XYZ file of C-alpha atoms in Angstrom:
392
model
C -26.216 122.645 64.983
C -23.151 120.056 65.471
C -20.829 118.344 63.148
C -22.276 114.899 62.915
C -25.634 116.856 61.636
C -23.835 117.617 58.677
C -21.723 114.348 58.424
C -25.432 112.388 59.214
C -26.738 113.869 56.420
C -24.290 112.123 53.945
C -24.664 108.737 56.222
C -28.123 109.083 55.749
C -27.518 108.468 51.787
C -24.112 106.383 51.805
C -38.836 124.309 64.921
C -41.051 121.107 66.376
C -44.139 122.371 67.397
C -44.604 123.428 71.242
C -44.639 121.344 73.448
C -48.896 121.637 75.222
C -47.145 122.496 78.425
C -45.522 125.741 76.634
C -47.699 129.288 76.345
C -49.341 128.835 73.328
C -48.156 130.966 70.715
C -50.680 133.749 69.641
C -50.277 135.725 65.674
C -50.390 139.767 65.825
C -53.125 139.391 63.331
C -55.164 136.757 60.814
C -52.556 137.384 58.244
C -49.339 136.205 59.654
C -48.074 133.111 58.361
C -47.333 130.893 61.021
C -45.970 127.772 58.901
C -45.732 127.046 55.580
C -46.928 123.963 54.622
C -45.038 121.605 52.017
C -47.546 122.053 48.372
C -49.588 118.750 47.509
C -47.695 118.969 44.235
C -44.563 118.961 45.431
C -42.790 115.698 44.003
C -40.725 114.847 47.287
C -44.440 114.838 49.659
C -45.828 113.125 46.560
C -43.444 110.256 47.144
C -43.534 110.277 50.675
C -46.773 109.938 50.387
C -46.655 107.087 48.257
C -44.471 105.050 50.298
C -46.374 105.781 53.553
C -49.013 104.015 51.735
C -47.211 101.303 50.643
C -45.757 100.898 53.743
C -49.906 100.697 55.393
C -50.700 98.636 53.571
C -47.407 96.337 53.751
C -46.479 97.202 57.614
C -43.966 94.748 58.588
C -42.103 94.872 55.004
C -38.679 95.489 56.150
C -36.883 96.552 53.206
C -39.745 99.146 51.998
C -39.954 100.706 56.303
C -36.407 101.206 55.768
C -36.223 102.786 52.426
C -39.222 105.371 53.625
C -36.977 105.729 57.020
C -34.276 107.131 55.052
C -36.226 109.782 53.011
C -37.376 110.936 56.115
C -34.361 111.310 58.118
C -32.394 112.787 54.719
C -35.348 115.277 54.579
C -35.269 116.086 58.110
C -31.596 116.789 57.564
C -32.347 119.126 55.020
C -35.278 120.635 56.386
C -33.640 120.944 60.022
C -37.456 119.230 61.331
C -37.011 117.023 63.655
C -40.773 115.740 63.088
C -39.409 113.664 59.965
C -37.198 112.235 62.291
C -40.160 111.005 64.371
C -41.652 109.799 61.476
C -38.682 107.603 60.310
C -39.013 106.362 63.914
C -42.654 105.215 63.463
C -41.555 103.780 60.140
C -39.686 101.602 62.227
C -42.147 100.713 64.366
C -42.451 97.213 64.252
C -38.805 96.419 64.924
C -37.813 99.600 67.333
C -37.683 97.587 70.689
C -36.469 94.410 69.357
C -32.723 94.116 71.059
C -31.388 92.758 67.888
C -33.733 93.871 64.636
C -32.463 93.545 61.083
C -29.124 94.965 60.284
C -31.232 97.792 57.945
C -33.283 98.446 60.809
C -31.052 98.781 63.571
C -28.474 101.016 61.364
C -31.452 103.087 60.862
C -32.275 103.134 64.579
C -28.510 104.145 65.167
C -28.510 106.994 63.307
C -32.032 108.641 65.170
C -31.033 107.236 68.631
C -27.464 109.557 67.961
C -29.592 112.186 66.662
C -31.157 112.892 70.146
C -27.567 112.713 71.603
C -28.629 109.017 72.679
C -24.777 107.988 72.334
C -24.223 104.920 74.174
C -27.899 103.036 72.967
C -26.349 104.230 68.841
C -22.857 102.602 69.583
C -24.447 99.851 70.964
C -26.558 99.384 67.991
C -23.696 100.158 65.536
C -21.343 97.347 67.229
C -24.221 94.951 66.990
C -24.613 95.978 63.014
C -20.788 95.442 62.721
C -21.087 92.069 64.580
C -23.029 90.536 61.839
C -22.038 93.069 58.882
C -18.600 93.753 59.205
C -18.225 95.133 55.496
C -20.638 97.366 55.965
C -18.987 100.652 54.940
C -22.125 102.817 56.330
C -21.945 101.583 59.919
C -18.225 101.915 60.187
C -18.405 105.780 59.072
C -21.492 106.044 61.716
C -19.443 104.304 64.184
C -16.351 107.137 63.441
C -18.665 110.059 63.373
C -20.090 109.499 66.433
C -17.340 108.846 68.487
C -15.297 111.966 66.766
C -18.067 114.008 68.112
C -17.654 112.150 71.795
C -13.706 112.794 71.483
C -12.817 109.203 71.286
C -9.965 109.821 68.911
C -8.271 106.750 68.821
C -11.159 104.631 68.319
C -12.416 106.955 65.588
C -8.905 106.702 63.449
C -9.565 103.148 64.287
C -13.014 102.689 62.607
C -11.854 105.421 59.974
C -8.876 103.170 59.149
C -11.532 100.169 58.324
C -13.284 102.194 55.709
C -9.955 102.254 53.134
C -11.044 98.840 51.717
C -15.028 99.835 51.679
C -15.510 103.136 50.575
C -14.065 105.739 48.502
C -10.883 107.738 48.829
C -12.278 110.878 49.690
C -14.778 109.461 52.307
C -11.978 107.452 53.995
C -9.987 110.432 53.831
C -12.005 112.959 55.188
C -13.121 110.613 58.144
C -9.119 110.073 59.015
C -9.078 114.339 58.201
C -11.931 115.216 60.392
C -9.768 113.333 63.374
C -6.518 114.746 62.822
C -7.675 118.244 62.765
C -8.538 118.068 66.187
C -5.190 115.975 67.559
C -2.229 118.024 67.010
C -2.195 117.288 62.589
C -4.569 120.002 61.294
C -1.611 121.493 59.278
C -0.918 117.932 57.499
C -4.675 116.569 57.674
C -6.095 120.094 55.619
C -3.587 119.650 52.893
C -3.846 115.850 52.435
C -7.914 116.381 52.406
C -7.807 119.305 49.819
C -5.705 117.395 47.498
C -7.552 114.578 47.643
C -10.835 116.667 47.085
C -9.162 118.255 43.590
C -8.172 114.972 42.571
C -11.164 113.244 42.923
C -12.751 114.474 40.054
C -16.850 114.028 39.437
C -17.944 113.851 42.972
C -21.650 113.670 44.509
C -22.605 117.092 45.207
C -23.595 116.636 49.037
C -20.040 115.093 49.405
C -18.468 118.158 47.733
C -20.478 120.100 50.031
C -19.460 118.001 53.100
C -15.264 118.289 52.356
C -15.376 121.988 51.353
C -17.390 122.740 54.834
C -14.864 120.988 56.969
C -11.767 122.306 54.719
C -13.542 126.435 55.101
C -13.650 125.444 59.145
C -10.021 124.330 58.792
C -9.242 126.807 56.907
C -11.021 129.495 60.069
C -9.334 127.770 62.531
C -5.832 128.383 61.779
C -7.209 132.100 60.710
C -6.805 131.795 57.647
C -9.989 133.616 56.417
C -9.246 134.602 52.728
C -8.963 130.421 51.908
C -12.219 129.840 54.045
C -14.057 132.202 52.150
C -13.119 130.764 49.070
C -14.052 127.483 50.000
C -17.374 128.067 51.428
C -18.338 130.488 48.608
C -17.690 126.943 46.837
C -20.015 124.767 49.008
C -22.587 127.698 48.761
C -22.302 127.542 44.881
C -23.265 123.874 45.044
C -26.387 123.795 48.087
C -27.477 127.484 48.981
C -29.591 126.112 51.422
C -27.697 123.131 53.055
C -28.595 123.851 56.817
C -25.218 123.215 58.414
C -23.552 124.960 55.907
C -25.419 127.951 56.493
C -24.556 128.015 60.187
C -20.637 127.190 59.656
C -20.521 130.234 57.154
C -22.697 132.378 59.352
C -20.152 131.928 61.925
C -17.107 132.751 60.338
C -19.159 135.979 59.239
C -20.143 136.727 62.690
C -16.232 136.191 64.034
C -15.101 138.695 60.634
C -17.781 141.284 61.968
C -19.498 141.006 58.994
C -22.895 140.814 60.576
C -24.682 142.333 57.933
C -23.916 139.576 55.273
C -25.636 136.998 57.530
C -28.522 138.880 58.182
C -29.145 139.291 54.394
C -27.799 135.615 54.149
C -30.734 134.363 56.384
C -33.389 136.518 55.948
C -35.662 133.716 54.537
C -34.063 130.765 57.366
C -35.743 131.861 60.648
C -37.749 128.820 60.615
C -33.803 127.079 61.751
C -33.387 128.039 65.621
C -29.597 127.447 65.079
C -29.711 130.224 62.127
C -32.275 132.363 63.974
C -29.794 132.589 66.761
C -26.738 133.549 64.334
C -29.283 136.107 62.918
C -29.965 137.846 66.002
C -26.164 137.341 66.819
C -25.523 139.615 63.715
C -28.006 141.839 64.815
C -26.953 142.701 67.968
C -23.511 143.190 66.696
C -24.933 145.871 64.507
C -26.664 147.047 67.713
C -30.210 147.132 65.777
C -32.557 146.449 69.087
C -36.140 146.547 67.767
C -35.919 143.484 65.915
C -33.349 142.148 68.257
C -35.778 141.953 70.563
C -38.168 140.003 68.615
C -35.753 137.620 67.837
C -34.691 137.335 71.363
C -38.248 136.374 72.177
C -38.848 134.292 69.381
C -35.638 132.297 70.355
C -36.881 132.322 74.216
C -39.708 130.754 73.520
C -38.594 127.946 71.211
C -35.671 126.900 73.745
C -38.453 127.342 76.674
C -40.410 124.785 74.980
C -37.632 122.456 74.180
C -36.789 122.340 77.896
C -40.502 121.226 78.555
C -40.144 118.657 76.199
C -36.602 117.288 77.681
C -34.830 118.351 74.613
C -31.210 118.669 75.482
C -29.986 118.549 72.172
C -29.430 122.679 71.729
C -27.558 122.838 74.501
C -24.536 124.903 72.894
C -27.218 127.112 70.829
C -28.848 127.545 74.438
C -25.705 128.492 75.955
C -24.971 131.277 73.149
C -28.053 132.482 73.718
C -27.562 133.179 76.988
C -24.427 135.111 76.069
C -26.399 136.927 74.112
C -28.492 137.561 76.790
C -25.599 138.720 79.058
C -26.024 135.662 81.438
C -22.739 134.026 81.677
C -23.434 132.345 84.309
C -26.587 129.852 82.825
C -23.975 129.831 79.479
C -21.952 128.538 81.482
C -23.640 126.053 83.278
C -25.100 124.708 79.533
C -21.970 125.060 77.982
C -20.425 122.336 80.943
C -23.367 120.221 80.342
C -22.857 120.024 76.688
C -18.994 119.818 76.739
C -19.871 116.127 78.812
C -21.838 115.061 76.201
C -19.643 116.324 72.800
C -16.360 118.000 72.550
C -16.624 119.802 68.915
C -14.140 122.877 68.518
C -17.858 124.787 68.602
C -18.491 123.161 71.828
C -14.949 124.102 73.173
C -15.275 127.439 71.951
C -18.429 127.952 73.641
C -17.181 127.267 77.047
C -14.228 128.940 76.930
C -16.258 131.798 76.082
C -18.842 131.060 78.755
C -15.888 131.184 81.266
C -14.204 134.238 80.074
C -17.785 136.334 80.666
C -18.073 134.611 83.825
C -14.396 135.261 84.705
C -14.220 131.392 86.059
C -11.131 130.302 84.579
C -11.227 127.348 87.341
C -14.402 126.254 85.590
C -12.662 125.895 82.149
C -9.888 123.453 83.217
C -11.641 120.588 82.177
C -11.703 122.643 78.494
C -7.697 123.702 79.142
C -6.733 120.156 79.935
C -8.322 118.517 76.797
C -6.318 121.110 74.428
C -3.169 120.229 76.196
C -3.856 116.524 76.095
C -5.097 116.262 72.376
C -2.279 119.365 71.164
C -5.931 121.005 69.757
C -5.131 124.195 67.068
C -7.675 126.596 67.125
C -6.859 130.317 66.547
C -10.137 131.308 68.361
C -9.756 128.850 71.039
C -6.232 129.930 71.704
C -7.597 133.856 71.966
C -10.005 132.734 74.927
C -7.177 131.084 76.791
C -5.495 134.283 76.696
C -8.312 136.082 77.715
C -9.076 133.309 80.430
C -5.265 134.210 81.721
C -5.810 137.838 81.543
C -8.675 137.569 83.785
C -7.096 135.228 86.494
């Protein structure tokens, strides 16, 4: 579960089923419930519904393919399914291999391609979007998130920097925020985001939701866990079951050794891998082994298949798993893959702590020399470089 899922979820307004290949999966008896279905009544699958046959009937209508593309990838956000992404894909269908579709289209086809950590087709497609729309406000913050999440810093700030004259202060300011956290100004960037947060007055909810998140993981990162509770008891006051949310607080519980708060916290979110795996997280830490062990095997199986697939989306869920496991060495190798692809403080956090269980402080250089370069502030980060010097 990465940063630009959460961020995505705003641009988006502003597990998958086994792969055949997999061991089929086999219920201990008639009456488990394997999936729960989304009710016939329910008004959202109602209007899905309805546009799906609009769109049928009217399949090359750009403007309604994009508008049902949207719902889907917003719901798939929430849900945490990537299925609805594949559905907004085959909304798209007409246009989804033209090198150039319309602007609509080919944001849209951004925003899935970056999904799958497709990175250099989704810039592509964003700098084509910009080419012919350069006011458009939704592409620029796109174009920021996704290179943020690549560690392009200077281009971010860049593409950041065109937002002041398109969008709102608080966007604009949390995209410049979200960049200096991570480059030496965390100090300076929290306080100038949480002002601008109280000052803003009536704000979408989901954007609440999105600024209190990153201020609580600010807020953790400089240890300062009284103020991060406070602010994601906020978040969680506005969207209980916001996905990403749910992971970032489960985290911060999990580092607190308050494991049994996110096991009562995601009792009912299983369905998530990411918050499956911070579930069994807090029960191993409470050393409760019986339904550790289904977990473990639960999770197994749904990364399993997602490897048979060519998913390598998960990578840094994979490679806490194997931590879990006690197999630093796979974490490892994961975590390195990942770190080439994204360089989150989650993904620098995880190798670091891949390395220090695999006492290979030579294979976290590449993770020591990016914190020197950028001047990155991270309290946890910092603890593993200790223990990465203790162990040379």
């Amino acid at each position: 579960m990465t940063r630009i899922q959460n961020l995505l979820s705003l641009i988006a307004l502003l597990g998958a089923a086994l792969c055949a290949q997999a061991a089929p999966y086999l219920p201990a008896s008639g009456a488990q419930v394997i999936e729960t279905l989304p009710r016939r009544g329910d008004p959202v699958q109602q209007e899905l519904r309805r546009l799906r046959a609009q769109l049928n009937a009217q399949p090359n209508d750009v403007a309604l393919a994009a508008t049902l593309a949207r719902r889907y990838i917003a719901l798939g956000r929430s849900e945490t399914d990537p299925r609805y992404l594949g559905y907004a894909q085959a909304a798209l269908a007409p246009w989804w291999r033209q090198p150039a579709p319309p602007p609509e289209v080919r944001l849209l086809r951004a925003t899935l391609l970056q999904s799958t950590h497709q990175f250099p087709a989704a810039l592509a497609d964003l700098q084509g979007v910009l080419a012919q729309e350069p006011k458009n406000a939704q592409a620029w913050l796109t174009l920021a998130t996704v290179q943020t999440v690549q560690g392009d810093y200077a281009s971010a700030t860049s593409s950041c920097a065109r937002l002041s004259a398109l969008a709102n202060e608080l966007i604009t300011v949390t995209c410049v925020a979200q960049v200096g956290a991570v480059t030496g100004r965390a100090a300076p960037s929290e306080k100038l985001l949480a002002l601008t947060l109280e000052r803003s007055g009536a704000t979408k909810p989901e954007l609440q939701v999105w600024v209190l998140t990153l201020l609580a993981e600010m807020a953790q990162r400089r240890d300062a866990a009284t103020v991060a509770e406070a602010r994601f008891q906020r978040a969680l006051a506005l969207d209980p079951h916001d996905s990403y949310l749910l992971g970032a607080y489960s985290d911060f519980l999990l580092e607190q050794k308050r494991p049994s708060r996110v096991e009562a916290l995601l009792a009912d979110q299983t369905r998530i891998d990411a918050l499956l795996l911070r579930r069994a997280l807090a029960l191993q830490q409470q050393g409760k082994t019986a339904p550790l062990a289904a977990d473990v095997a639960e999770l197994a199986a749904r990364f399993d298949a997602a490897m048979l697939r060519g998913d390598t989306v998960h990578q840094r869920e994979q490679a806490r798993f194997e931590l879990l496991r006690r197999d630093a060495t796979k974490a490892l190798a994961l975590a390195r893959k990942n770190w080439a692809i994204q360089k989150e403080p989650a993904d620098m956090r995880i190798y670091l702590e891949a390395a220090v269980q695999a006492r290979d402080r030579e294979a976290a250089q590449p993770v020591l020399d990016w914190i020197a370069k950028h001047k990155t502030e991270d309290a946890a980060a910092a603890r593993l470089v200790r223990q990465l010097g203790e162990s040379a």
